[in-house]
Coordinates of C-alpha atoms in Angstrom, one line a residue:
Chain A
X187 CA -287.8 59.7 107.3
X188 CA -289.7 60.0 110.6
X189 CA -286.6 58.4 112.3
X190 CA -284.3 61.1 111.0
X191 CA -286.6 63.8 112.3
X192 CA -286.7 62.1 115.7
X193 CA -282.9 62.4 116.2
X194 CA -282.0 64.7 119.0
X195 CA -279.0 66.6 117.5
X196 CA -278.0 68.2 120.8
X197 CA -277.9 64.7 122.3
X198 CA -275.7 63.5 119.4
X199 CA -273.4 66.5 119.8
X200 CA -273.0 65.8 123.5
X201 CA -272.3 62.1 122.7
X202 CA -269.6 63.1 120.1
X203 CA -267.9 65.5 122.5
X204 CA -267.9 63.3 125.6
X205 CA -266.9 60.2 123.6
X206 CA -264.1 62.1 121.9
X207 CA -262.9 63.5 125.2
X208 CA -262.7 60.1 126.8
X209 CA -260.6 59.0 123.8
X210 CA -258.3 62.0 124.4
X211 CA -257.6 60.7 127.9
X212 CA -256.7 57.4 126.4
X213 CA -254.4 59.0 123.8
X214 CA -252.6 61.1 126.5
X215 CA -252.0 57.8 128.4
X216 CA -250.6 56.1 125.3
X217 CA -248.3 59.0 124.4
X218 CA -247.1 60.0 127.8
X219 CA -246.8 56.7 129.7
X220 CA -245.8 54.2 127.0
X221 CA -248.5 51.8 128.3
X222 CA -249.4 49.0 125.8
X223 CA -252.9 48.9 124.5
X224 CA -253.8 45.9 126.6
X225 CA -253.0 48.0 129.8
X226 CA -254.9 51.0 128.5
X227 CA -258.0 48.7 128.0
X228 CA -257.6 47.2 131.5
X229 CA -257.3 50.7 133.1
X230 CA -260.4 51.9 131.3
X231 CA -262.6 48.9 132.2
X232 CA -261.5 48.8 135.8
X233 CA -262.0 52.5 136.2
X234 CA -265.4 52.1 134.6
X235 CA -266.4 49.4 137.1
X236 CA -265.4 51.6 140.0
X237 CA -267.0 54.8 138.6
X238 CA -270.1 52.7 137.9
X239 CA -270.2 51.2 141.4
X240 CA -269.9 54.7 142.9
X241 CA -272.8 55.8 140.8
X242 CA -270.8 58.6 139.2
X243 CA -270.8 57.2 135.8
X244 CA -274.6 57.1 135.5
X245 CA -274.6 60.9 135.4
X246 CA -272.3 60.8 132.4
X247 CA -274.5 58.2 130.7
X248 CA -277.6 60.3 131.3
X249 CA -275.8 63.3 129.8
X250 CA -274.0 61.8 126.8
X251 CA -275.7 58.5 126.1
X252 CA -273.5 56.4 123.8
X253 CA -270.7 58.9 124.3
X254 CA -270.4 57.4 127.7
X255 CA -271.6 53.8 127.1
X256 CA -269.6 53.0 123.9
X257 CA -266.1 53.7 125.4
X258 CA -264.8 50.8 127.5
X259 CA -265.5 52.9 130.7
X260 CA -269.1 52.2 129.8
X261 CA -268.5 48.5 129.4
X262 CA -267.0 48.6 133.0
X263 CA -269.8 50.6 134.4
X264 CA -272.3 48.2 132.8
X265 CA -270.5 45.3 134.6
X266 CA -270.8 47.1 137.9
X267 CA -274.4 48.1 137.4
X268 CA -275.3 44.5 136.5
X269 CA -273.4 43.1 139.5
X270 CA -275.0 45.5 141.9
X271 CA -278.6 45.1 140.6
X272 CA -278.4 41.3 140.6
X273 CA -276.7 41.2 144.0
X274 CA -279.5 43.2 145.5
X275 CA -282.1 40.8 144.1
X276 CA -280.4 37.4 144.6
X277 CA -277.5 38.0 147.0
X278 CA -274.1 36.5 146.6
X279 CA -275.0 34.4 143.6
X280 CA -276.2 37.6 141.9
X281 CA -272.8 39.3 142.6
X282 CA -271.2 36.6 140.4
X283 CA -273.9 36.4 137.7
X284 CA -274.9 40.1 137.4
X285 CA -271.8 41.7 135.8
X286 CA -271.3 39.1 133.0
X287 CA -275.0 38.8 132.4
X288 CA -275.3 42.5 131.7
X289 CA -272.3 42.4 129.3
X290 CA -272.9 38.9 127.9
X291 CA -274.0 40.3 124.5
X292 CA -270.8 42.2 123.9
X293 CA -268.5 39.4 125.2
X294 CA -270.3 36.7 123.2
X295 CA -270.3 38.9 120.1
X296 CA -266.5 39.6 120.3
X297 CA -265.7 35.9 120.8
X298 CA -268.1 34.8 118.0
X299 CA -267.0 37.4 115.5
X300 CA -263.4 36.7 116.4
X301 CA -263.9 33.0 115.6
X302 CA -265.7 33.8 112.3
X303 CA -263.0 36.3 111.3
X304 CA -260.3 33.7 111.9
X305 CA -262.1 31.4 109.5
X306 CA -262.3 33.9 106.7
X307 CA -259.3 36.1 107.1
X308 CA -255.6 35.7 106.6
X309 CA -253.0 37.8 108.4
X310 CA -251.6 40.6 106.3
X311 CA -248.8 43.0 106.7
X312 CA -249.4 46.6 107.6
X313 CA -248.5 48.6 104.6
X314 CA -247.2 51.4 106.9
Chain B
X186 CA -204.1 34.3 115.0
X187 CA -203.2 36.5 117.9
X188 CA -205.0 38.3 120.6
X189 CA -204.5 42.1 120.7
X190 CA -205.3 44.2 123.7
X191 CA -208.5 43.4 125.6
X192 CA -210.7 41.5 123.1
X193 CA -209.6 41.9 119.5
X194 CA -208.1 39.0 117.5
X195 CA -205.8 39.7 114.6
X196 CA -206.0 37.1 111.8
X197 CA -202.7 36.0 110.4
X198 CA -204.2 34.6 107.2
X199 CA -207.2 36.9 106.8
X200 CA -210.1 34.9 105.3
X201 CA -211.6 36.1 102.1
X202 CA -215.3 36.9 101.8
X203 CA -215.7 34.9 98.6
X204 CA -219.3 35.7 97.9
X205 CA -222.5 37.2 99.4
X206 CA -226.1 37.0 98.6
X207 CA -229.2 38.9 99.8
X208 CA -232.9 38.5 99.6
X209 CA -235.3 41.1 100.9
X210 CA -239.1 41.7 101.3
X211 CA -241.3 44.1 99.3
X212 CA -240.9 47.0 101.7
X213 CA -237.1 46.8 101.6
X214 CA -237.4 46.6 97.8
X215 CA -239.2 49.9 97.9
X216 CA -236.2 51.5 99.8
X217 CA -233.1 53.3 98.5
X218 CA -230.9 50.2 98.4
X219 CA -233.3 48.1 96.3
X220 CA -231.0 47.7 93.3
X221 CA -228.2 46.2 95.3
X222 CA -230.1 43.2 96.6
X223 CA -230.0 39.9 94.7
X224 CA -233.7 39.2 95.0
X225 CA -236.7 41.2 96.0
X226 CA -239.8 39.5 97.0
X227 CA -243.3 40.6 96.0
X228 CA -245.1 39.4 99.1
X229 CA -244.2 38.5 102.6
X230 CA -245.6 35.0 102.4
X231 CA -243.6 34.0 99.3
X232 CA -246.1 31.2 98.6
X233 CA -245.9 29.8 102.2
X234 CA -248.7 29.4 104.7
X235 CA -247.1 31.0 107.7
X236 CA -244.7 33.8 108.4
X237 CA -242.3 31.4 110.0
X238 CA -242.3 29.1 106.9
X239 CA -241.8 32.2 104.7
X240 CA -238.7 33.3 106.8
X241 CA -237.3 29.7 106.6
X242 CA -237.7 29.8 102.8
X243 CA -236.0 33.2 102.6
X244 CA -232.8 32.0 104.4
X245 CA -232.9 28.6 102.6
X246 CA -233.1 30.2 99.1
X247 CA -230.5 32.8 100.0
X248 CA -228.1 30.1 101.1
X249 CA -228.7 28.3 97.8
X250 CA -228.1 31.5 96.0
X251 CA -224.8 32.3 97.7
X252 CA -223.5 28.8 97.1
X253 CA -224.5 28.9 93.5
X254 CA -222.9 32.4 93.0
X255 CA -219.6 31.3 94.7
X256 CA -219.1 28.5 92.3
X257 CA -217.9 26.1 95.0
X258 CA -219.9 22.9 95.6
X259 CA -222.0 22.8 98.7
X260 CA -220.1 19.7 99.8
X261 CA -216.9 21.8 100.0
X262 CA -218.4 24.1 102.7
X263 CA -217.1 22.8 106.0
X264 CA -219.3 24.6 108.5
X265 CA -222.3 26.8 108.7
X266 CA -223.0 29.5 111.3
X267 CA -226.5 30.7 111.2
X268 CA -229.2 32.2 113.5
X269 CA -232.2 34.4 113.6
X270 CA -234.7 36.1 115.9
X271 CA -237.4 33.4 116.3
X272 CA -237.6 31.3 119.4
X273 CA -234.8 28.6 119.3
X274 CA -233.7 30.0 115.9
X275 CA -236.2 27.9 114.0
X276 CA -236.0 29.8 110.7
X277 CA -232.3 29.0 110.3
X278 CA -232.4 25.4 111.5
X279 CA -235.6 24.6 109.6
X280 CA -234.5 26.5 106.5
X281 CA -231.1 24.8 106.5
X282 CA -232.1 21.3 107.6
X283 CA -231.6 19.9 104.1
X284 CA -228.2 21.5 103.3
X285 CA -226.1 18.7 104.8
X286 CA -223.6 21.3 106.0
X287 CA -222.4 20.9 109.7
X288 CA -224.4 23.5 111.4
X289 CA -223.8 25.9 114.4
X290 CA -227.0 27.6 115.4
X291 CA -226.0 30.9 117.0
X292 CA -228.0 33.7 118.7
X293 CA -226.7 37.2 119.0
X294 CA -230.1 38.8 118.2
X295 CA -229.5 41.3 115.4
X296 CA -225.7 41.0 115.7
X297 CA -225.9 37.3 114.6
X298 CA -224.6 37.9 111.1
X299 CA -221.3 39.4 112.3
X300 CA -221.1 36.9 115.2
X301 CA -221.1 34.2 112.6
X302 CA -218.4 36.0 110.6
X303 CA -216.2 36.4 113.7
X304 CA -216.5 32.6 114.4
X305 CA -216.2 31.6 110.8
X306 CA -213.0 33.6 110.3
X307 CA -211.4 32.1 113.4
X308 CA -212.3 28.6 112.1
X309 CA -210.6 29.4 108.8
X310 CA -207.6 31.2 110.2
X311 CA -207.1 28.3 112.7
X312 CA -207.1 25.8 110.0
X313 CA -210.3 24.0 111.0
X314 CA -212.1 24.9 107.8
X315 CA -211.5 26.0 104.2
X316 CA -214.9 27.4 103.5
X317 CA -217.5 28.6 106.0
X318 CA -221.0 29.8 105.4
X319 CA -222.6 32.6 107.5
X320 CA -226.3 33.3 107.2
X321 CA -229.1 35.1 109.0
X322 CA -232.6 36.2 108.4
X323 CA -235.5 38.2 110.0
X324 CA -239.1 38.7 109.0
X325 CA -241.2 41.7 109.9
X326 CA -244.3 39.7 110.4
X327 CA -242.9 36.8 112.4
X328 CA -241.0 39.2 114.6
X329 CA -244.0 41.4 115.3
X330 CA -246.0 38.3 116.1
X331 CA -243.4 37.0 118.5
X332 CA -242.1 40.2 120.1
X333 CA -245.0 42.6 119.9
X334 CA -248.6 42.3 118.8
X335 CA -250.7 40.7 116.1
X336 CA -250.5 42.5 112.8
X337 CA -254.1 43.3 112.7
X338 CA -254.1 45.1 116.1
X339 CA -254.9 48.8 115.6
X340 CA -252.1 50.3 117.7
X341 CA -249.7 53.2 117.0
X342 CA -246.0 52.8 116.7
X343 CA -244.1 55.4 118.7
X344 CA -241.6 57.5 116.8
X345 CA -238.6 55.7 118.4
X346 CA -239.8 52.3 117.2
X347 CA -237.8 50.5 114.5
X348 CA -239.1 48.4 111.6
X349 CA -237.8 44.8 111.5
X350 CA -236.3 44.1 108.1
X351 CA -237.7 41.2 106.1
X352 CA -234.7 39.7 104.5
X353 CA -231.6 37.5 104.7
X354 CA -227.9 38.0 104.2
X355 CA -225.5 35.2 103.6
X356 CA -221.7 35.1 103.0
X357 CA -219.1 32.5 102.2
X358 CA -215.8 32.9 103.9
X359 CA -212.9 31.1 102.4
X360 CA -209.1 30.6 102.8
X361 CA -208.7 31.1 99.0
X362 CA -210.1 33.8 96.8
X363 CA -210.2 31.9 93.5
X364 CA -208.4 35.0 91.9
X365 CA -211.5 37.1 92.5
X366 CA -209.7 39.8 94.5
X367 CA -212.1 39.4 97.4
X368 CA -212.1 41.6 100.5
X369 CA -210.7 40.0 103.6
X370 CA -211.5 39.9 107.3
X371 CA -208.4 41.2 109.1
X372 CA -209.5 41.7 112.7
X373 CA -212.5 40.5 114.7
X374 CA -213.6 42.2 117.9
X375 CA -216.3 40.2 119.8
X376 CA -218.3 42.5 122.0
X377 CA -219.2 42.6 125.7
X378 CA -222.8 42.7 126.9
X379 CA -223.5 46.3 127.9
X380 CA -226.7 47.2 129.7
X381 CA -227.3 50.9 130.5
X382 CA -230.8 50.3 131.9
X383 CA -233.0 51.1 128.9
X384 CA -236.3 49.2 129.3
X385 CA -238.3 50.6 126.3
X386 CA -238.6 47.8 123.7
X387 CA -239.7 50.5 121.3
X388 CA -236.3 52.2 121.6
X389 CA -233.9 49.5 120.7
X390 CA -231.4 51.9 119.1
X391 CA -230.8 53.6 122.5
X392 CA -230.6 50.2 124.2
X393 CA -227.8 49.0 121.9
X394 CA -225.8 52.2 121.3
X395 CA -223.7 51.8 124.5
X396 CA -222.7 48.3 123.4
X397 CA -221.7 49.6 119.9
X398 CA -219.7 52.4 121.6
X399 CA -217.9 49.9 123.8
X400 CA -217.0 47.6 120.9
X401 CA -216.0 50.6 118.7
X402 CA -213.7 52.1 121.2
X403 CA -212.2 48.7 122.3
X404 CA -211.5 47.9 118.6
X405 CA -209.8 51.2 118.0
X406 CA -207.7 50.9 121.2
X407 CA -206.7 47.3 120.6
X408 CA -205.7 47.8 117.0
X409 CA -204.2 51.3 117.6
X410 CA -206.2 52.6 114.7
X411 CA -208.0 55.9 114.4
X412 CA -211.6 56.2 113.2
X413 CA -210.3 57.9 110.1
X414 CA -208.4 54.7 109.1
X415 CA -211.7 53.3 107.9
X416 CA -213.4 54.5 104.8
X417 CA -216.7 53.5 106.5
X418 CA -217.7 52.5 110.0
X419 CA -221.1 50.8 109.8
X420 CA -223.4 49.7 112.6
X421 CA -226.1 47.1 112.2
X422 CA -229.4 48.5 113.3
X423 CA -229.1 51.4 115.7
X424 CA -231.5 53.5 113.6
X425 CA -231.7 57.3 113.6
X426 CA -231.8 57.6 117.4
X427 CA -229.0 55.1 118.1
X428 CA -226.9 56.6 115.4
X429 CA -227.1 60.0 116.8
X430 CA -226.4 58.7 120.3
X431 CA -223.3 56.8 119.2
X432 CA -221.9 59.7 117.2
X433 CA -222.3 62.1 120.1
X434 CA -221.0 59.6 122.8
X435 CA -218.0 58.7 120.6
X436 CA -217.2 62.4 120.3
X437 CA -217.2 62.9 124.0
X438 CA -214.8 60.0 124.3
X439 CA -212.5 61.7 121.8
X440 CA -213.4 59.7 118.7
X441 CA -214.8 61.7 115.8
X442 CA -216.8 59.4 113.5
X443 CA -219.0 62.0 112.0
X444 CA -217.6 61.8 108.5
X445 CA -217.4 58.0 107.9
X446 CA -220.1 56.6 110.1
X447 CA -223.5 55.3 109.1
X448 CA -226.0 52.7 110.1
X449 CA -227.7 49.9 108.0
X450 CA -231.0 50.6 109.7
X451 CA -230.8 54.2 108.5
X452 CA -229.7 53.3 105.0
X453 CA -232.2 50.5 104.2
X454 CA -235.4 52.6 104.3
X455 CA -236.5 56.0 103.3
X456 CA -237.7 57.5 106.5
X457 CA -239.9 60.2 104.8
X458 CA -241.8 58.0 102.4
X459 CA -241.7 54.6 104.1
X460 CA -242.9 55.6 107.6
X461 CA -240.4 53.4 109.3
X462 CA -239.8 55.8 112.2
X463 CA -236.3 55.3 113.6
X464 CA -235.2 53.0 110.8
X465 CA -234.7 49.3 110.2
X466 CA -233.7 46.6 112.6
X467 CA -233.4 42.8 112.8
X468 CA -230.8 40.2 111.8
X469 CA -231.7 40.7 108.2
X470 CA -231.0 44.4 108.3
X471 CA -227.2 44.3 108.7
X472 CA -227.2 40.9 106.8
X473 CA -228.9 42.1 103.7
X474 CA -227.3 45.6 103.7
X475 CA -223.8 44.2 104.0
X476 CA -224.4 41.3 101.6
X477 CA -226.1 43.5 99.1
X478 CA -224.7 47.0 99.3
X479 CA -221.4 47.1 101.2
X480 CA -220.0 43.9 99.6
X481 CA -220.5 45.5 96.2
X482 CA -218.9 48.7 97.3
X483 CA -215.9 46.7 98.6
X484 CA -215.7 44.7 95.4
X485 CA -215.8 47.8 93.3
X486 CA -213.1 49.4 95.5
X487 CA -215.3 52.3 96.4
X488 CA -214.7 51.3 100.0
X489 CA -211.4 49.6 100.9
X490 CA -211.5 49.6 104.7
X491 CA -214.8 48.8 106.4
X492 CA -215.5 48.4 110.1
X493 CA -218.7 46.5 110.4
X494 CA -220.3 46.5 113.9
X495 CA -223.5 44.5 114.2
X496 CA -225.6 45.4 117.2
X497 CA -228.1 43.2 119.0
X498 CA -230.7 43.6 121.8
X499 CA -230.5 40.4 123.9
X500 CA -234.1 40.4 125.1
X501 CA -237.3 38.6 124.6
X502 CA -241.0 39.3 125.3
X503 CA -240.8 37.5 128.7
X504 CA -237.9 39.6 129.9
X505 CA -239.7 42.8 128.8
X506 CA -242.9 41.8 130.6
X507 CA -240.9 41.0 133.7
X508 CA -239.6 44.6 133.6
X509 CA -236.0 43.7 132.8
X510 CA -233.8 46.3 131.0
X511 CA -232.4 45.4 127.6
X512 CA -228.8 44.2 127.4
X513 CA -227.1 45.2 124.2
X514 CA -224.2 43.6 122.4
X515 CA -222.1 44.5 119.4
X516 CA -219.6 42.4 117.4
X517 CA -217.1 44.0 115.0
X518 CA -215.2 42.8 112.0
X519 CA -212.6 44.8 110.1
X520 CA -213.0 44.1 106.3
X521 CA -210.3 45.3 104.0
X522 CA -209.2 45.1 100.4
X523 CA -205.6 43.9 100.9
X524 CA -205.0 43.0 97.3
X525 CA -205.0 46.1 95.1
Chain C
X354 CA -221.9 67.3 125.9
X355 CA -220.4 65.9 129.2
X356 CA -219.3 62.4 129.7
X357 CA -222.0 59.9 130.7
X358 CA -221.1 57.7 133.6
X359 CA -224.2 56.3 135.3
X360 CA -227.2 54.5 134.0
X361 CA -229.5 57.3 135.1
X362 CA -227.5 59.9 133.2
X363 CA -227.8 57.7 130.1
X364 CA -231.5 57.3 130.5
X365 CA -232.0 61.1 130.9
X366 CA -229.8 61.5 127.8
X367 CA -231.9 59.0 125.8
X368 CA -235.1 60.7 126.9
X369 CA -233.8 63.9 125.5
X370 CA -232.6 62.3 122.3
X371 CA -235.9 60.4 121.6
X372 CA -238.5 62.2 119.7
X373 CA -241.9 62.6 121.4
X374 CA -245.1 61.4 119.9
X375 CA -247.0 64.2 118.1
X376 CA -249.5 64.3 120.9
X377 CA -251.6 67.2 119.7
X378 CA -252.2 65.7 116.3
X379 CA -252.8 62.3 117.9
X380 CA -255.3 63.7 120.4
X381 CA -257.1 65.6 117.7
X382 CA -257.5 62.4 115.6
X383 CA -258.4 60.4 118.6
X384 CA -261.1 63.0 119.5
X385 CA -262.9 63.1 116.3
X386 CA -262.7 59.4 115.4
X387 CA -263.7 58.4 118.9
X388 CA -266.5 60.9 118.9
X389 CA -267.6 59.6 115.5
X390 CA -267.7 56.0 116.7
X391 CA -269.8 56.9 119.7
X392 CA -272.1 59.0 117.5
X393 CA -272.6 56.1 115.2
X394 CA -273.5 54.1 118.3
X395 CA -275.9 56.8 119.4
X396 CA -277.7 56.7 116.0
X397 CA -278.1 52.9 116.2
X398 CA -279.3 53.4 119.8
X399 CA -281.9 56.0 118.7
X400 CA -283.0 53.8 115.8
X401 CA -283.6 50.8 118.1
X402 CA -285.4 53.1 120.5
X403 CA -287.5 54.4 117.6
X404 CA -288.4 50.9 116.8
X405 CA -289.7 50.5 120.4
X406 CA -287.0 48.5 122.1
X407 CA -286.0 48.9 125.7
X408 CA -282.9 50.9 126.7
X409 CA -280.9 47.8 127.8
X410 CA -281.7 46.0 124.6
X411 CA -280.7 49.0 122.6
X412 CA -277.4 49.3 124.4
X413 CA -276.6 45.6 123.8
X414 CA -277.5 46.0 120.1
X415 CA -275.2 49.0 119.9
X416 CA -272.3 46.9 121.4
X417 CA -272.9 43.9 119.2
X418 CA -273.2 46.0 116.0
X419 CA -270.0 48.0 116.7
X420 CA -268.2 44.8 117.7
X421 CA -269.3 43.2 114.5
X422 CA -268.2 46.1 112.3
X423 CA -264.9 46.3 114.1
X424 CA -264.4 42.5 113.6
X425 CA -265.2 42.8 109.9
X426 CA -262.8 45.8 109.5
X427 CA -260.1 43.8 111.3
X428 CA -260.6 40.8 109.0
X429 CA -260.4 43.1 106.0
X430 CA -257.0 44.5 107.2
X431 CA -258.6 48.0 107.5
X432 CA -258.9 48.4 111.3
X433 CA -255.1 48.5 111.8
X434 CA -254.9 51.4 109.5
X435 CA -257.7 53.2 111.3
X436 CA -256.0 52.4 114.6
X437 CA -252.7 53.7 113.4
X438 CA -254.4 57.0 112.4
X439 CA -256.7 57.4 115.4
X440 CA -254.8 55.7 118.2
X441 CA -257.1 55.8 121.3
X442 CA -259.9 57.0 119.1
X443 CA -260.6 53.5 117.9
X444 CA -259.0 51.7 120.9
X445 CA -261.0 53.1 123.8
X446 CA -264.5 52.6 122.3
X447 CA -265.8 49.0 122.3
X448 CA -264.3 48.6 118.8
X449 CA -260.8 48.4 120.4
X450 CA -261.9 45.6 122.6
X451 CA -263.3 43.7 119.5
X452 CA -260.1 44.4 117.5
X453 CA -258.0 43.1 120.4
X454 CA -259.9 39.8 120.4
X455 CA -260.2 39.4 116.6
X456 CA -256.6 40.3 115.7
X457 CA -254.9 37.5 117.6
X458 CA -257.5 35.1 116.5
X459 CA -256.5 35.8 112.9
X460 CA -252.8 36.0 113.6
X461 CA -252.6 32.7 115.5
X462 CA -254.8 30.7 113.1
X463 CA -251.5 29.2 111.8
X464 CA -251.1 27.4 115.1
X465 CA -254.4 25.6 114.7
X466 CA -258.0 26.3 115.7
X467 CA -258.0 25.0 119.2
X468 CA -254.7 26.3 120.7
X469 CA -254.1 29.0 118.1
X470 CA -257.5 30.7 117.5
X471 CA -259.2 29.5 120.7
X472 CA -256.2 29.7 123.0
X473 CA -254.5 32.9 121.8
X474 CA -257.7 34.8 121.2
X475 CA -257.4 36.4 124.6
X476 CA -253.8 37.3 124.6
X477 CA -254.6 41.0 124.4
X478 CA -258.2 41.2 125.6
X479 CA -258.1 38.5 128.3
X480 CA -256.8 40.9 131.0
X481 CA -259.8 43.2 130.2
X482 CA -262.2 40.4 131.1
X483 CA -260.2 39.2 134.1
X484 CA -259.9 42.6 135.7
X485 CA -263.3 43.9 134.6
X486 CA -265.3 40.8 135.7
X487 CA -263.3 40.3 138.9
X488 CA -263.8 43.9 139.9
X489 CA -267.5 43.6 139.2
X490 CA -267.8 40.6 141.4
X491 CA -266.1 42.4 144.2
X492 CA -268.4 45.4 143.6
X493 CA -271.4 43.0 143.7
X494 CA -270.3 41.5 147.0
X495 CA -269.7 44.9 148.6
X496 CA -273.2 45.9 147.4
X497 CA -274.8 43.1 149.3
X498 CA -273.4 44.4 152.6
X499 CA -273.5 48.1 152.1
X500 CA -276.4 49.0 149.9

């Protein structure tokens, strides 16, 4: 019960609103531009990398926490942050290693769970 | 046979449509035309392991069904014209590989069924064949997989998108009618490829409507008929958007088709309850709706003169990704009850 | 209606005839589902933090958990229903990335494990990694010279 009491509800609200607003940007892109979902994901990740590199995205993360890190913009920003940090410590090699290293957990999880899901699941039709 | 005008062929000995058969999937079975189909499946796999195998089974069983219903032995069928949407038409060729009927694999996208009927009737009128089989199929899941996205992907379908029909239509054309008073194919109008620059693969109806318009007007000009000559003018799978476009554009060209025109893609699903957006599409759409519903209407003399215009979008996923526009095509056959 | 002569006239006409997506409803659904997914992430994050883990570890656990749940929902044929309802609300969070890897893996299983599952797994999400990682390498190289 201590954990529940420790939750910062204002922080959670900011997270909800910012996360939701980022999704609205995505929805407007889908409805107005007829871009496919793969393109939307690419736009978000690449924008995230650039915003992260420029240091802008960190402000949003500080403000909204997971509202900024969970959307793919955050995935991109994390790639940028990792690449920059590692590049500063180990140079050119770091530029190559840093980004993926910082996001390795997520990438490995997606690949691993994808493989596991393919073992257990069978494709099914959408009912609607 | 004789060529009339630009591209219509008049058949001197109009071939009979001796028998038809249709099989549809569960979603189509939940639609308004369910009772007209010969067989409705309970699941999309139909006991097979893959969508592609399921689609092959649908066309195979449907061909078996139409041959059995017609009462003529399979060995008396001279040629078969069949096609589908999958790459290299594998559902038809795999489904029909054990039939032992000489096989023409044809591709006209969703217009394939009527393309087969055009070619088959010419074979019969020309004396090259006594009995010809025309068949086609499509499957929602195999089409989604090939043309769009995996089924489990959580994306939204825009309101202009159409729903590929899971189903098959098959017909046997013959130079005799075995005293069954069958409807006959009197004219065929093969269509031209028409591309008005529509690139949106989620708006097929709009891409194909100009081709349907071209074939409709050409047919009417070539034969000297008015739209009102026909009890029904039916397009293949223009859906709600394409239907509206065709109706309006025909009107501006001076042809009023408001009273007797409809579209198989509009008829096969209930838009409100089935969430199929702009309607049905796919080879199986016109195939199953004609073989199931319209053939019965013709046999019962509720319709005596039918102009069937099947529409097709001649594109694939590579052409879409390369930014090409979608060329449309429409083939028409006039089907009439000549024996009262 | 006047006669349509050119392709451009036809495209304009088609635009007028084609219904628009219900954008307000879509945005509303995207907003609350997307916000909810992020909030679930935040609660997981806070919980890890409460257990004394570092920020970066907490973030990674959030990603892995959300990806795992999205993969499970995809396998259970539930995610596509959420996606249909929420649109960008489930696509833009990391759950959309997971779904775009898991869904082709399941769909292409029929073409075998190596070329089907393994090869086609990245048909939708591959570009995300290509452009995301490539941009990050460029950013890293620039950082060496300018920071």
